[in-house]
């Protein structure tokens, strides 16, 4: 990683860089955080990536409905929630078996971990490894059950700040890795 070095700390790679803040949209931050949490609570890495994508997608959809950017109603009737696919597990995020292993279902399709990883790399760039390391350190501070219950509240404490209205839709804000490290202490 340019401008930084890497050292082994416990089971997490620690990345040290002079840059602790950078501008990024909230969606990739939530995708990565949800994937880190999912992995910490026991999902395999590839499944966790797809779960992170599904969580971020559901959150973006809910915000879009709240802002009136995405329609919630069709023909005057609320859209029914999608039924759980046969054999799927999970509460909010449905997970189903595929030939490549369990994958979260997002927009009626099985998630593709390679595509999620590519998305994260394109959004975070050189900051991906340092951000993942900071998030992993934070996730490891809580037992899995407590982490699962508090994960979104923790995210709200470090997510990039953007305007709460339509101006914030898709806007970039500053992600400060120092805030994540402080939460991990």
PDB file of C-alpha atoms in Angstrom, residues 34-98:
ATOM      1  CA  UNK A  34     -21.912  -5.247   7.347  1.00  0.00           C
ATOM      2  CA  UNK A  35     -19.583  -7.782   5.682  1.00  0.00           C
ATOM      3  CA  UNK A  36     -17.046  -7.459   8.511  1.00  0.00           C
ATOM      4  CA  UNK A  37     -19.813  -7.910  11.094  1.00  0.00           C
ATOM      5  CA  UNK A  38     -21.288 -10.892   9.235  1.00  0.00           C
ATOM      6  CA  UNK A  39     -17.893 -12.561   9.107  1.00  0.00           C
ATOM      7  CA  UNK A  40     -17.251 -11.850  12.802  1.00  0.00           C
ATOM      8  CA  UNK A  41     -20.569 -13.457  13.759  1.00  0.00           C
ATOM      9  CA  UNK A  42     -19.631 -16.589  11.856  1.00  0.00           C
ATOM     10  CA  UNK A  43     -20.487 -16.351   8.172  1.00  0.00           C
ATOM     11  CA  UNK A  44     -17.845 -17.463   5.652  1.00  0.00           C
ATOM     12  CA  UNK A  45     -16.011 -14.568   3.956  1.00  0.00           C
ATOM     13  CA  UNK A  46     -17.783 -14.846   0.585  1.00  0.00           C
ATOM     14  CA  UNK A  47     -21.194 -15.156   2.241  1.00  0.00           C
ATOM     15  CA  UNK A  48     -20.401 -12.168   4.455  1.00  0.00           C
ATOM     16  CA  UNK A  49     -19.536 -10.036   1.414  1.00  0.00           C
ATOM     17  CA  UNK A  50     -22.902 -10.787  -0.166  1.00  0.00           C
ATOM     18  CA  UNK A  51     -24.682 -10.149   3.144  1.00  0.00           C
ATOM     19  CA  UNK A  52     -22.960  -6.769   3.377  1.00  0.00           C
ATOM     20  CA  UNK A  53     -24.167  -5.906  -0.097  1.00  0.00           C
ATOM     21  CA  UNK A  54     -27.737  -6.935   0.780  1.00  0.00           C
ATOM     22  CA  UNK A  55     -27.773  -4.874   3.999  1.00  0.00           C
ATOM     23  CA  UNK A  56     -26.472  -1.775   2.213  1.00  0.00           C
ATOM     24  CA  UNK A  57     -28.999  -2.259  -0.581  1.00  0.00           C
ATOM     25  CA  UNK A  58     -31.918  -2.556   1.832  1.00  0.00           C
ATOM     26  CA  UNK A  59     -30.769   0.510   3.744  1.00  0.00           C
ATOM     27  CA  UNK A  60     -30.369   2.567   0.569  1.00  0.00           C
ATOM     28  CA  UNK A  61     -33.810   1.471  -0.592  1.00  0.00           C
ATOM     29  CA  UNK A  62     -35.390   2.455   2.739  1.00  0.00           C
ATOM     30  CA  UNK A  63     -33.712   5.882   2.617  1.00  0.00           C
ATOM     31  CA  UNK A  64     -34.811   6.351  -0.990  1.00  0.00           C
ATOM     32  CA  UNK A  65     -38.416   5.600  -0.011  1.00  0.00           C
ATOM     33  CA  UNK A  66     -38.177   7.982   2.965  1.00  0.00           C
ATOM     34  CA  UNK A  67     -36.850  10.758   0.710  1.00  0.00           C
ATOM     35  CA  UNK A  68     -39.459  10.064  -1.975  1.00  0.00           C
ATOM     36  CA  UNK A  69     -36.781   9.167  -4.521  1.00  0.00           C
ATOM     37  CA  UNK A  70     -37.979   5.555  -4.712  1.00  0.00           C
ATOM     38  CA  UNK A  71     -41.685   4.760  -4.882  1.00  0.00           C
ATOM     39  CA  UNK A  72     -42.988   2.515  -2.114  1.00  0.00           C
ATOM     40  CA  UNK A  73     -46.525   2.201  -3.415  1.00  0.00           C
ATOM     41  CA  UNK A  74     -47.775   0.832  -6.706  1.00  0.00           C
ATOM     42  CA  UNK A  75     -51.443   0.958  -7.708  1.00  0.00           C
ATOM     43  CA  UNK A  76     -52.268   2.542  -4.341  1.00  0.00           C
ATOM     44  CA  UNK A  77     -51.301  -0.611  -2.451  1.00  0.00           C
ATOM     45  CA  UNK A  78     -48.126  -1.194  -0.447  1.00  0.00           C
ATOM     46  CA  UNK A  79     -45.730  -3.602  -2.106  1.00  0.00           C
ATOM     47  CA  UNK A  80     -45.719  -6.962  -0.326  1.00  0.00           C
ATOM     48  CA  UNK A  81     -42.441  -8.055   1.162  1.00  0.00           C
ATOM     49  CA  UNK A  82     -40.737 -10.768  -0.812  1.00  0.00           C
ATOM     50  CA  UNK A  83     -41.413 -14.267   0.452  1.00  0.00           C
ATOM     51  CA  UNK A  84     -38.450 -16.152   1.842  1.00  0.00           C
ATOM     52  CA  UNK A  85     -37.069 -18.380  -0.909  1.00  0.00           C
ATOM     53  CA  UNK A  86     -37.398 -22.078  -0.226  1.00  0.00           C
ATOM     54  CA  UNK A  87     -34.444 -23.296   1.810  1.00  0.00           C
ATOM     55  CA  UNK A  88     -33.230 -19.768   2.613  1.00  0.00           C
ATOM     56  CA  UNK A  89     -32.090 -18.947   6.128  1.00  0.00           C
ATOM     57  CA  UNK A  90     -31.490 -15.685   7.954  1.00  0.00           C
ATOM     58  CA  UNK A  91     -33.652 -12.976   9.452  1.00  0.00           C
ATOM     59  CA  UNK A  92     -33.441  -9.675   7.608  1.00  0.00           C
ATOM     60  CA  UNK A  93     -30.977 -10.927   5.005  1.00  0.00           C
ATOM     61  CA  UNK A  94     -31.983 -14.171   3.358  1.00  0.00           C
ATOM     62  CA  UNK A  95     -29.192 -16.616   2.615  1.00  0.00           C
ATOM     63  CA  UNK A  96     -29.506 -19.526   0.228  1.00  0.00           C
ATOM     64  CA  UNK A  97     -27.181 -22.280  -0.924  1.00  0.00           C
ATOM     65  CA  UNK A  98     -25.542 -22.028  -4.304  1.00  0.00           C
TER      66      UNK A  98
END
